[in-house]
DNA sequence: TTGACTTATTCTACATCGTAGATTAATCTT
DNA sequence: AAGATTAATCTACGATGTAGAATAAGTCAA
């Protein structure tokens, strides 16, 4: 019932092309990219693959595993060779953040899957290992390096997640024929929200890339400035191994 | 068909108790808290309220609006009086982050709704206004204050989102009878992931509160250190209004 | 060639979901 | 009392994920 670890037909003669895990995931990613996440149903996926929806279940245990596959595919697009080891560590971290973000922004519709789920596969952990190496190489203690990697990952994924959410929301609002920020302005009366109105009056929409860069630089700077002090206070909560 | 702006029976004598938007949302939040987000179906909600599922639709246009209501309810739990205006601005920001996080962590099952969706209601924007006031009061330009608020919000929501995801994942793993990190260790072979193994060997699970504090302090420090320089470079991308 | 075994796909069916539309019951207004 | 509003119910539809049985296609020993 469940797929075997190795396909016999794949090892020797390849008489059966048929369905593949990879082909399924590729098709799924294409659907998500082009039609949105909510369009990814097993039935639709089956029709794209010109196959009975149930055929997919021979190669993939359930839909959640399919989504894991999507994450794996996108994470696999991360190109670590874009890194430049001659740069100072903090710059490499910032660069890594941008690489990470770019890959995700290339699949905006898939971001809510990529960003939300935890990493499950070896492939997905390779960039983490790479990042960990940078932090440790920069002199972070294992404690701090782990915290830094977690914080980094959460910042980037969280930021991108909300970035695309905001983009979609603005698109939806614009689609209804009204200016993007207009609805916000009429939602927030001046007397109750003076500061918001003050800011909205003097500032247009900010480029999100700049915002991201600003944020990640602040975070990285802060981490490099802070993480070398007060190491001792953290060794309190050690649990198992 | 759609609910009226003001209930007549609410203005004068209150003969009809019946269903209320608030009661519905409260019940929904209770379901989510106790049984998880996936348990929140209109039918189940109706049965809890001892009412036909369709009755809900008189008070709430659709399920997505119900989720908005959840967000509103939780955001409403934010107690701004916990702030201490005598503290330095950067400390107030850190404190605000903890307050925000605590409220969300009080409803871990609702976090993926709260954290993911954009803010829609006046109520939800009150803390934003408050925060904006702190940043502006600290001397941030409107540009920078807006960026700072966005970055802050994304950091906190993103962090908490992944925090609870990790907690749920660990619970699920522990439930199957295996130690939390064990599965990770066997997923990541030493030869391919030396750094990860190095860190996992010397460091146990880190307390997430500490990690959060570390992260938000790094971010805030970084923002306060960075945001006063290079103001000019940002005035490039002004769009409408 | 033949028959058994394995692998891959299809068919049928079910429970559950959100919710549109028509209907009925309860209350307020006149 | 009669009509109008407001609120809750009933019925039904299409879509979803997927369990389970049935079927086709390919491999291999005899």
Short mmCIF file of C-alpha atoms (C1' of nucleotides) in Angstrom, two decimals:
data_model
loop_
_atom_site.label_atom_id
_atom_site.label_comp_id
_atom_site.label_asym_id
_atom_site.label_seq_id
_atom_site.Cartn_x
_atom_site.Cartn_y
_atom_site.Cartn_z
CA UNK A 1 0.00 0.00 0.00
CA UNK A 2 2.69 2.46 0.95
CA UNK A 3 5.33 3.08 -1.68
CA UNK A 4 8.48 0.93 -1.47
CA UNK A 5 11.78 2.51 -0.56
CA UNK A 6 13.32 1.76 -3.93
CA UNK A 7 11.45 1.27 -7.15
CA UNK A 8 12.64 -1.86 -8.89
CA UNK A 9 11.85 -0.43 -12.26
CA UNK A 10 13.98 2.56 -11.42
CA UNK A 11 17.05 0.55 -10.54
CA UNK A 12 17.13 -1.50 -13.71
CA UNK A 13 15.19 -1.01 -16.95
CA UNK A 14 12.80 1.93 -16.71
CA UNK A 15 9.72 0.59 -18.35
CA UNK A 16 7.36 2.50 -16.03
CA UNK A 17 7.69 6.25 -16.29
CA UNK A 18 4.28 6.98 -14.79
CA UNK A 19 3.95 9.12 -11.73
CA UNK A 20 6.85 10.27 -9.59
CA UNK A 21 7.01 12.00 -6.26
CA UNK A 22 9.04 14.72 -7.93
CA UNK A 23 6.60 15.15 -10.80
CA UNK A 24 3.73 15.40 -8.37
CA UNK A 25 5.44 17.99 -6.25
CA UNK A 26 6.51 19.98 -9.28
CA UNK A 27 2.96 20.03 -10.58
CA UNK A 28 1.66 20.97 -7.17
CA UNK A 29 4.10 23.86 -6.92
CA UNK A 30 3.05 25.03 -10.36
CA UNK A 31 -0.60 25.01 -9.34
CA UNK A 32 0.14 26.94 -6.19
CA UNK A 33 2.28 29.49 -8.01
CA UNK A 34 -0.24 30.09 -10.75
CA UNK A 35 -3.60 29.61 -9.13
CA UNK A 36 -2.95 30.05 -5.45
CA UNK A 37 -2.75 27.73 -2.53
CA UNK A 38 -6.48 27.23 -2.18
CA UNK A 39 -6.56 25.88 -5.74
CA UNK A 40 -4.36 22.98 -4.73
CA UNK A 41 -6.79 20.14 -4.23
CA UNK A 42 -6.01 16.52 -4.85
CA UNK A 43 -8.64 16.40 -7.53
CA UNK A 44 -7.27 19.39 -9.37
CA UNK A 45 -3.75 18.09 -9.02
CA UNK A 46 -4.86 14.77 -10.41
CA UNK A 47 -6.48 16.43 -13.39
CA UNK A 48 -3.31 18.40 -14.14
CA UNK A 49 -1.26 15.22 -13.97
CA UNK A 50 -3.94 13.58 -16.12
CA UNK A 51 -4.35 10.89 -13.57
CA UNK A 52 -6.94 9.78 -11.10
CA UNK A 53 -6.72 11.84 -7.92
CA UNK A 54 -6.24 8.71 -5.90
CA UNK A 55 -3.16 7.71 -7.86
CA UNK A 56 -1.26 10.39 -6.00
CA UNK A 57 -1.78 8.56 -2.75
CA UNK A 58 0.41 5.75 -3.90
CA UNK A 59 3.40 8.06 -3.95
CA UNK A 60 2.50 10.43 -1.16
CA UNK A 61 0.81 9.45 2.07
CA UNK A 62 -1.44 12.48 2.44
CA UNK A 63 -1.86 16.09 1.58
CA UNK A 64 0.24 17.31 4.44
CA UNK A 65 3.18 15.32 3.10
CA UNK A 66 2.56 16.95 -0.23
CA UNK A 67 2.94 20.35 1.39
CA UNK A 68 6.16 19.17 3.03
CA UNK A 69 7.30 18.34 -0.46
CA UNK A 70 6.55 21.88 -1.57
CA UNK A 71 8.68 23.25 1.24
CA UNK A 72 11.49 20.92 0.33
CA UNK A 73 11.32 21.96 -3.31
CA UNK A 74 11.49 25.66 -2.56
CA UNK A 75 14.18 25.31 0.06
CA UNK A 76 16.13 23.37 -2.54
CA UNK A 77 16.20 26.48 -4.67
CA UNK A 78 18.36 28.24 -2.15
CA UNK A 79 21.72 28.77 -3.77
CA UNK A 80 24.39 28.78 -1.13
CA UNK A 81 27.07 29.57 -3.68
CA UNK A 82 25.76 33.13 -3.67
CA UNK A 83 27.46 33.55 -0.34
CA UNK A 84 30.80 35.27 -0.22
CA UNK A 85 32.94 33.92 2.64
CA UNK A 86 35.34 36.84 2.35
CA UNK A 87 32.72 39.21 3.69
CA UNK A 88 32.46 39.94 7.39
CA UNK A 89 30.18 37.50 9.18
CA UNK A 90 27.42 40.00 9.87
CA UNK A 91 27.26 40.91 6.21
CA UNK A 92 27.07 37.26 5.26
CA UNK A 93 24.11 36.83 7.57
CA UNK A 94 22.33 39.78 6.02
CA UNK A 95 23.10 38.38 2.58
CA UNK A 96 21.78 34.98 3.59
CA UNK A 97 18.59 36.61 4.78
CA UNK A 98 18.11 38.23 1.41
CA UNK A 99 18.80 34.98 -0.41
CA UNK A 100 16.28 33.22 1.77
CA UNK A 101 13.74 35.92 1.24
CA UNK A 102 14.23 36.03 -2.51
CA UNK A 103 13.57 32.34 -2.84
CA UNK A 104 10.39 32.64 -0.88
CA UNK A 105 9.24 35.73 -2.70
CA UNK A 106 9.64 33.80 -5.94
CA UNK A 107 6.72 31.70 -4.75
CA UNK A 108 4.51 34.17 -2.94
CA UNK A 109 1.51 31.89 -3.02
CA UNK A 110 3.48 29.12 -1.39
CA UNK A 111 4.88 31.28 1.35
CA UNK A 112 2.15 30.54 3.83
CA UNK A 113 3.09 26.90 3.57
CA UNK A 114 6.83 27.39 3.52
CA UNK A 115 6.89 29.91 6.28
CA UNK A 116 4.48 28.24 8.64
CA UNK A 117 5.57 24.65 8.75
CA UNK A 118 8.66 23.52 10.50
CA UNK A 119 11.48 22.03 8.53
CA UNK A 120 11.18 18.29 8.17
CA UNK A 121 13.62 17.06 5.58
CA UNK A 122 17.39 16.86 5.34
CA UNK A 123 17.32 19.02 2.26
CA UNK A 124 15.56 21.77 4.18
CA UNK A 125 18.18 21.72 6.90
CA UNK A 126 21.18 22.30 4.69
CA UNK A 127 20.86 26.09 4.74
CA UNK A 128 20.45 25.94 8.50
CA UNK A 129 23.69 24.06 8.83
CA UNK A 130 25.36 26.61 6.62
CA UNK A 131 24.10 29.48 8.70
CA UNK A 132 25.09 27.79 11.91
CA UNK A 133 28.61 27.52 10.56
CA UNK A 134 28.76 31.23 9.97
CA UNK A 135 27.61 32.06 13.48
CA UNK A 136 29.96 29.59 15.12
CA UNK A 137 32.75 30.78 12.89
CA UNK A 138 32.07 34.32 14.05
CA UNK A 139 32.73 33.23 17.61
CA UNK A 140 29.20 32.72 18.89
CA UNK A 141 28.92 30.13 21.64
CA UNK A 142 26.80 27.10 20.74
CA UNK A 143 24.08 28.49 22.99
CA UNK A 144 24.06 31.84 21.29
CA UNK A 145 24.50 30.39 17.84
CA UNK A 146 21.43 28.21 18.27
CA UNK A 147 19.41 31.12 19.55
CA UNK A 148 20.70 33.29 16.74
CA UNK A 149 19.74 30.77 14.08
CA UNK A 150 16.28 30.36 15.54
CA UNK A 151 15.76 34.06 15.80
CA UNK A 152 17.09 34.59 12.32
CA UNK A 153 14.82 31.97 10.81
CA UNK A 154 11.78 33.22 12.59
CA UNK A 155 12.46 36.78 11.65
CA UNK A 156 12.92 36.06 7.98
CA UNK A 157 10.05 33.66 7.63
CA UNK A 158 7.76 35.80 9.69
CA UNK A 159 8.68 38.93 7.84
CA UNK A 160 8.16 37.39 4.44
CA UNK A 161 4.94 35.77 5.50
CA UNK A 162 3.40 39.07 6.53
CA UNK A 163 4.94 40.84 3.60
CA UNK A 164 3.08 38.68 1.10
CA UNK A 165 -0.05 38.83 3.20
CA UNK A 166 0.05 42.57 3.02
CA UNK A 167 0.70 42.48 -0.70
CA UNK A 168 -2.27 40.21 -1.28
CA UNK A 169 -4.46 42.36 0.92
CA UNK A 170 -3.49 45.47 -0.98
CA UNK A 171 -4.10 43.78 -4.30
CA UNK A 172 -7.51 42.67 -3.14
CA UNK A 173 -8.30 46.18 -1.95
CA UNK A 174 -7.06 47.79 -5.14
CA UNK A 175 -9.10 45.33 -7.13
CA UNK A 176 -12.23 46.76 -5.59
CA UNK A 177 -11.44 50.08 -7.09
CA UNK A 178 -10.20 51.95 -4.06
CA UNK A 179 -6.74 53.26 -3.24
CA UNK A 180 -4.77 50.87 -1.02
CA UNK A 181 -4.40 52.98 2.07
CA UNK A 182 -7.73 54.72 1.77
CA UNK A 183 -9.65 51.99 3.58
CA UNK A 184 -7.16 52.17 6.41
CA UNK A 185 -7.53 55.89 6.73
CA UNK A 186 -11.28 55.73 7.04
CA UNK A 187 -10.97 52.89 9.51
CA UNK A 188 -8.82 54.97 11.82
CA UNK A 189 -10.44 58.27 12.84
CA UNK A 190 -7.98 61.05 13.53
CA UNK A 191 -9.14 61.79 17.04
CA UNK A 192 -8.62 58.21 18.20
CA UNK A 193 -5.55 57.45 16.12
CA UNK A 194 -3.62 60.71 15.84
CA UNK A 195 -0.23 59.11 15.47
CA UNK A 196 -1.27 56.68 12.76
CA UNK A 197 -2.82 59.48 10.78
CA UNK A 198 0.20 61.68 11.31
CA UNK A 199 2.43 58.99 9.86
CA UNK A 200 0.11 58.03 7.03
CA UNK A 201 -0.13 61.65 6.01
CA UNK A 202 3.59 62.18 5.67
CA UNK A 203 4.67 58.77 4.47
CA UNK A 204 3.56 56.77 1.47
CA UNK A 205 3.84 53.04 1.24
CA UNK A 206 7.34 51.96 2.05
CA UNK A 207 9.23 49.64 -0.23
CA UNK A 208 9.13 46.31 1.50
CA UNK A 209 12.61 45.32 0.39
CA UNK A 210 14.03 48.36 2.12
CA UNK A 211 11.99 47.58 5.18
CA UNK A 212 13.29 44.07 5.20
CA UNK A 213 16.86 45.19 4.80
CA UNK A 214 16.43 47.74 7.55
CA UNK A 215 14.96 45.14 9.83
CA UNK A 216 17.45 42.39 9.27
CA UNK A 217 20.37 44.81 9.61
CA UNK A 218 18.98 46.08 12.88
CA UNK A 219 18.53 42.55 14.10
CA UNK A 220 21.95 41.35 13.02
CA UNK A 221 23.69 44.42 14.34
CA UNK A 222 21.87 43.96 17.59
CA UNK A 223 22.80 40.33 17.82
CA UNK A 224 26.45 40.92 17.13
CA UNK A 225 26.53 43.76 19.60
CA UNK A 226 24.67 41.93 22.35
CA UNK A 227 25.49 38.27 22.12
CA UNK A 228 28.99 38.40 23.45
CA UNK A 229 27.98 39.82 26.82
CA UNK A 230 26.17 38.10 29.66
CA UNK A 231 26.81 34.60 28.43
CA UNK A 232 26.53 33.17 31.93
CA UNK A 233 22.92 34.13 32.62
CA UNK A 234 21.70 31.68 30.04
CA UNK A 235 23.27 28.48 31.28
CA UNK A 236 20.50 28.15 33.82
CA UNK A 237 17.98 26.29 31.77
CA UNK A 238 19.71 23.22 30.45
CA UNK A 239 17.34 20.32 30.13
CA UNK A 240 18.19 16.98 28.60
CA UNK A 241 21.48 16.36 26.79
CA UNK B 1 -30.30 39.63 5.40
CA UNK B 2 -27.12 41.18 6.69
CA UNK B 3 -27.18 42.27 10.29
CA UNK B 4 -28.27 45.84 10.98
CA UNK B 5 -25.77 48.37 12.26
CA UNK B 6 -27.60 48.83 15.54
CA UNK B 7 -29.89 46.38 17.18
CA UNK B 8 -33.12 48.07 18.09
CA UNK B 9 -33.72 45.70 20.94
CA UNK B 10 -30.31 46.59 22.30
CA UNK B 11 -30.95 50.29 22.38
CA UNK B 12 -34.16 50.13 24.39
CA UNK B 13 -35.68 47.22 26.30
CA UNK B 14 -33.65 44.06 25.91
CA UNK B 15 -36.29 41.44 25.37
CA UNK B 16 -34.18 39.39 22.92
CA UNK B 17 -31.09 37.94 24.49
CA UNK B 18 -30.51 35.34 21.76
CA UNK B 19 -27.30 35.26 19.85
CA UNK B 20 -24.74 38.01 19.91
CA UNK B 21 -21.67 38.62 17.86
CA UNK B 22 -19.70 38.70 21.09
CA UNK B 23 -21.20 35.48 22.41
CA UNK B 24 -20.42 33.76 19.14
CA UNK B 25 -16.85 34.95 19.12
CA UNK B 26 -16.36 34.03 22.75
CA UNK B 27 -17.65 30.54 22.12
CA UNK B 28 -15.47 30.24 19.05
CA UNK B 29 -12.41 31.27 21.00
CA UNK B 30 -13.25 28.75 23.66
CA UNK B 31 -13.49 25.99 21.10
CA UNK B 32 -10.20 26.96 19.56
CA UNK B 33 -8.46 27.17 22.91
CA UNK B 34 -9.74 23.83 24.12
CA UNK B 35 -10.05 21.71 21.02
CA UNK B 36 -7.78 23.38 18.52
CA UNK B 37 -8.35 25.47 15.47
CA UNK B 38 -9.35 22.59 13.22
CA UNK B 39 -12.21 21.81 15.59
CA UNK B 40 -13.80 25.16 14.87
CA UNK B 41 -16.48 24.39 12.33
CA UNK B 42 -19.71 26.27 12.00
CA UNK B 43 -21.63 23.14 12.86
CA UNK B 44 -19.66 22.51 16.00
CA UNK B 45 -19.90 26.13 16.98
CA UNK B 46 -23.62 26.00 16.45
CA UNK B 47 -23.96 22.95 18.64
CA UNK B 48 -21.98 24.61 21.43
CA UNK B 49 -24.20 27.65 21.22
CA UNK B 50 -27.17 25.29 21.11
CA UNK B 51 -28.36 26.89 17.96
CA UNK B 52 -28.67 25.99 14.34
CA UNK B 53 -25.32 26.43 12.58
CA UNK B 54 -26.95 28.77 10.10
CA UNK B 55 -28.11 31.12 12.84
CA UNK B 56 -24.53 32.32 13.13
CA UNK B 57 -24.66 33.72 9.65
CA UNK B 58 -27.16 36.31 10.68
CA UNK B 59 -24.61 37.92 12.94
CA UNK B 60 -21.45 37.17 11.04
CA UNK B 61 -21.11 37.22 7.27
CA UNK B 62 -18.80 34.26 6.92
CA UNK B 63 -16.19 32.19 8.64
CA UNK B 64 -13.35 34.47 7.73
CA UNK B 65 -15.11 37.28 9.55
CA UNK B 66 -15.44 34.97 12.51
CA UNK B 67 -11.69 34.55 12.53
CA UNK B 68 -11.29 38.30 12.35
CA UNK B 69 -13.45 38.39 15.44
CA UNK B 70 -11.08 36.01 17.18
CA UNK B 71 -8.17 38.28 16.39
CA UNK B 72 -10.08 41.25 17.68
CA UNK B 73 -10.94 39.44 20.90
CA UNK B 74 -7.38 38.44 21.64
CA UNK B 75 -5.96 41.79 20.68
CA UNK B 76 -8.48 43.28 23.04
CA UNK B 77 -6.82 41.42 25.88
CA UNK B 78 -3.72 43.51 25.46
CA UNK B 79 -3.45 45.63 28.55
CA UNK B 80 -1.72 48.85 27.67
CA UNK B 81 -1.75 49.96 31.30
CA UNK B 82 1.09 47.52 31.89
CA UNK B 83 3.31 49.99 30.14
CA UNK B 84 5.46 52.28 32.22
CA UNK B 85 6.04 55.60 30.44
CA UNK B 86 8.84 56.48 32.82
CA UNK B 87 11.04 53.80 31.30
CA UNK B 88 13.38 54.58 28.42
CA UNK B 89 11.70 54.16 25.06
CA UNK B 90 13.67 51.09 24.05
CA UNK B 91 12.69 49.33 27.26
CA UNK B 92 9.07 50.19 26.67
CA UNK B 93 9.26 48.61 23.25
CA UNK B 94 10.74 45.45 24.69
CA UNK B 95 8.06 45.42 27.34
CA UNK B 96 5.37 45.92 24.73
CA UNK B 97 6.75 42.97 22.82
CA UNK B 98 6.47 40.77 25.88
CA UNK B 99 2.94 41.92 26.56
CA UNK B 100 1.98 41.20 22.99
CA UNK B 101 3.64 37.82 23.12
CA UNK B 102 2.04 36.88 26.43
CA UNK B 103 -1.42 37.59 25.14
CA UNK B 104 -0.83 35.41 22.12
CA UNK B 105 0.77 32.63 24.12
CA UNK B 106 -2.34 32.58 26.26
CA UNK B 107 -4.14 31.26 23.18
CA UNK B 108 -1.58 29.06 21.50
CA UNK B 109 -4.16 27.33 19.36
CA UNK B 110 -5.38 30.64 18.04
CA UNK B 111 -1.97 31.97 17.22
CA UNK B 112 -1.95 30.78 13.67
CA UNK B 113 -5.03 32.87 13.08
CA UNK B 114 -3.93 35.87 15.08
CA UNK B 115 -0.43 35.93 13.73
CA UNK B 116 -1.22 35.29 10.10
CA UNK B 117 -4.04 37.62 9.30
CA UNK B 118 -3.62 41.31 8.94
CA UNK B 119 -5.31 43.60 11.36
CA UNK B 120 -8.74 44.64 10.23
CA UNK B 121 -10.59 46.28 13.05
CA UNK B 122 -10.24 49.50 15.00
CA UNK B 123 -9.81 47.56 18.20
CA UNK B 124 -6.85 45.69 16.73
CA UNK B 125 -5.14 48.90 15.76
CA UNK B 126 -5.15 50.49 19.19
CA UNK B 127 -1.92 48.84 20.32
CA UNK B 128 -0.36 49.83 17.02
CA UNK B 129 -1.24 53.44 17.67
CA UNK B 130 0.21 53.16 21.11
CA UNK B 131 3.45 51.74 19.82
CA UNK B 132 3.69 54.32 17.10
CA UNK B 133 3.45 56.98 19.76
CA UNK B 134 6.41 55.54 21.59
CA UNK B 135 8.57 55.44 18.49
CA UNK B 136 7.63 58.95 17.42
CA UNK B 137 8.14 60.15 20.96
CA UNK B 138 11.60 58.66 20.90
CA UNK B 139 12.47 60.85 17.96
CA UNK B 140 11.96 58.45 15.08
CA UNK B 141 10.99 60.12 11.82
CA UNK B 142 7.57 59.11 10.50
CA UNK B 143 9.33 57.03 7.87
CA UNK B 144 11.39 55.17 10.40
CA UNK B 145 8.61 54.88 12.90
CA UNK B 146 6.37 53.21 10.35
CA UNK B 147 9.12 50.84 9.36
CA UNK B 148 9.90 50.16 12.99
CA UNK B 149 6.30 49.35 13.82
CA UNK B 150 6.01 47.04 10.84
CA UNK B 151 9.24 45.29 11.66
CA UNK B 152 8.29 45.03 15.30
CA UNK B 153 4.90 43.54 14.54
CA UNK B 154 6.28 41.06 12.08
CA UNK B 155 9.01 40.01 14.40
CA UNK B 156 6.75 39.39 17.34
CA UNK B 157 3.98 37.70 15.43
CA UNK B 158 6.40 35.65 13.39
CA UNK B 159 8.39 34.63 16.41
CA UNK B 160 5.36 33.56 18.38
CA UNK B 161 3.87 31.77 15.42
CA UNK B 162 6.90 29.57 14.99
CA UNK B 163 7.32 29.20 18.69
CA UNK B 164 3.95 27.54 19.08
CA UNK B 165 4.47 25.53 15.95
CA UNK B 166 7.63 24.16 17.42
CA UNK B 167 5.92 23.45 20.71
CA UNK B 168 3.12 21.56 18.99
CA UNK B 169 5.59 19.63 16.89
CA UNK B 170 7.55 18.63 19.96
CA UNK B 171 4.41 17.60 21.78
CA UNK B 172 3.35 15.48 18.84
CA UNK B 173 6.77 13.88 18.68
CA UNK B 174 6.91 13.23 22.42
CA UNK B 175 3.46 11.74 22.23
CA UNK B 176 4.82 9.01 19.99
CA UNK B 177 7.16 7.96 22.73
CA UNK B 178 10.40 9.41 21.50
CA UNK B 179 12.52 12.21 22.95
CA UNK B 180 11.89 15.56 21.25
CA UNK B 181 15.29 16.15 19.72
CA UNK B 182 16.04 12.53 19.00
CA UNK B 183 14.27 12.51 15.70
CA UNK B 184 16.20 15.56 14.66
CA UNK B 185 19.48 13.97 15.51
CA UNK B 186 18.82 10.91 13.44
CA UNK B 187 17.60 13.07 10.59
CA UNK B 188 20.88 14.94 10.48
CA UNK B 189 23.91 12.69 10.04
CA UNK B 190 27.09 14.01 11.60
CA UNK B 191 29.19 13.97 8.47
CA UNK B 192 26.73 16.11 6.54
CA UNK B 193 25.65 18.34 9.42
CA UNK B 194 28.67 18.70 11.70
CA UNK B 195 27.72 22.09 13.03
CA UNK B 196 24.16 21.15 13.90
CA UNK B 197 25.36 18.09 15.74
CA UNK B 198 28.05 20.08 17.51
CA UNK B 199 25.45 22.48 18.78
CA UNK B 200 22.87 19.87 19.64
CA UNK B 201 25.46 17.96 21.61
CA UNK B 202 26.44 20.86 23.83
CA UNK B 203 23.15 22.66 24.14
CA UNK B 204 19.80 21.40 25.32
CA UNK B 205 16.52 22.91 24.34
CA UNK B 206 16.61 26.62 24.93
CA UNK B 207 13.89 28.31 26.90
CA UNK B 208 11.84 30.08 24.30
CA UNK B 209 11.08 33.05 26.50
CA UNK B 210 14.79 33.73 26.83
CA UNK B 211 15.19 33.33 23.12
CA UNK B 212 12.41 35.79 22.51
CA UNK B 213 13.85 38.29 24.92
CA UNK B 214 17.25 37.93 23.37
CA UNK B 215 15.82 38.41 19.92
CA UNK B 216 13.64 41.39 20.64
CA UNK B 217 16.41 43.13 22.56
CA UNK B 218 18.81 42.59 19.70
CA UNK B 219 16.25 43.94 17.28
CA UNK B 220 15.33 46.95 19.36
CA UNK B 221 18.92 47.79 20.17
CA UNK B 222 19.73 47.50 16.52
CA UNK B 223 16.84 49.73 15.52
CA UNK B 224 17.71 52.41 18.02
CA UNK B 225 21.36 52.28 17.02
CA UNK B 226 20.70 52.31 13.29
CA UNK B 227 17.61 54.31 12.60
CA UNK B 228 18.98 57.72 13.22
CA UNK B 229 21.60 57.46 10.49
CA UNK B 230 21.12 57.51 6.75
CA UNK B 231 17.67 58.97 6.87
CA UNK B 232 18.04 60.45 3.40
CA UNK B 233 18.48 57.22 1.46
CA UNK B 234 14.93 56.23 2.17
CA UNK B 235 13.06 59.18 0.75
CA UNK B 236 13.47 57.74 -2.73
CA UNK B 237 10.40 55.58 -2.86
CA UNK B 238 7.45 57.76 -2.06
CA UNK B 239 4.37 56.71 -3.93
CA UNK B 240 0.94 58.17 -3.62
CA UNK B 241 -0.31 60.70 -1.09
"C1'" DT C 1 2.75 -19.94 -22.54
"C1'" DT C 2 0.96 -19.78 -18.28
"C1'" DG C 3 -0.18 -18.60 -13.88
"C1'" DA C 4 1.13 -16.20 -9.60
"C1'" DC C 5 2.92 -12.12 -7.55
"C1'" DT C 6 4.02 -7.15 -7.39
"C1'" DT C 7 3.30 -2.51 -8.64
"C1'" DA C 8 0.56 1.30 -10.20
"C1'" DT C 9 -3.77 3.31 -11.20
"C1'" DT C 10 -8.78 3.77 -11.05
"C1'" DC C 11 -13.49 3.47 -9.18
"C1'" DT C 12 -16.85 4.02 -5.70
"C1'" DA C 13 -18.28 5.89 -1.63
"C1'" DC C 14 -18.36 8.53 2.81
"C1'" DA C 15 -18.03 12.01 6.21
"C1'" DT C 16 -17.24 16.78 6.73
"C1'" DC C 17 -16.97 21.36 5.41
"C1'" DG C 18 -18.81 26.36 4.24
"C1'" DT C 19 -22.84 28.42 2.99
"C1'" DA C 20 -26.86 29.82 -0.51
"C1'" DG C 21 -31.89 30.04 -0.45
"C1'" DA C 22 -36.40 29.32 1.24
"C1'" DT C 23 -39.03 28.97 5.24
"C1'" DT C 24 -40.80 29.42 9.74
"C1'" DA C 25 -41.15 31.54 14.31
"C1'" DA C 26 -40.87 35.40 17.34
"C1'" DT C 27 -41.10 40.23 18.27
"C1'" DC C 28 -41.98 45.29 17.35
"C1'" DT C 29 -44.71 48.94 15.22
"C1'" DT C 30 -48.90 50.89 13.91
"C1'" DA D 1 -55.32 42.61 14.85
"C1'" DA D 2 -52.28 43.16 10.81
"C1'" DG D 3 -48.24 44.04 8.69
"C1'" DA D 4 -43.23 44.62 8.96
"C1'" DT D 5 -38.75 43.41 10.98
"C1'" DT D 6 -35.69 40.50 13.09
"C1'" DA D 7 -33.92 36.05 14.25
"C1'" DA D 8 -33.38 31.25 13.88
"C1'" DT D 9 -34.19 26.89 11.27
"C1'" DC D 10 -34.46 23.55 7.49
"C1'" DT D 11 -32.98 21.67 3.30
"C1'" DA D 12 -29.73 21.09 -0.05
"C1'" DC D 13 -25.44 21.75 -3.02
"C1'" DG D 14 -20.90 21.48 -4.36
"C1'" DA D 15 -16.21 20.73 -2.83
"C1'" DT D 16 -12.79 18.59 0.00
"C1'" DG D 17 -9.54 14.70 1.85
"C1'" DT D 18 -9.19 10.01 1.75
"C1'" DA D 19 -10.50 4.90 3.05
"C1'" DG D 20 -11.20 0.53 0.71
"C1'" DA D 21 -12.16 -2.54 -3.01
"C1'" DA D 22 -11.47 -3.44 -7.74
"C1'" DT D 23 -8.66 -3.42 -11.74
"C1'" DA D 24 -4.97 -3.09 -15.03
"C1'" DA D 25 -0.12 -3.50 -16.26
"C1'" DG D 26 4.34 -5.38 -15.71
"C1'" DT D 27 7.78 -9.04 -13.90
"C1'" DC D 28 9.29 -13.49 -13.27
"C1'" DA D 29 9.59 -18.74 -12.33
"C1'" DA D 30 7.92 -22.89 -14.14
#
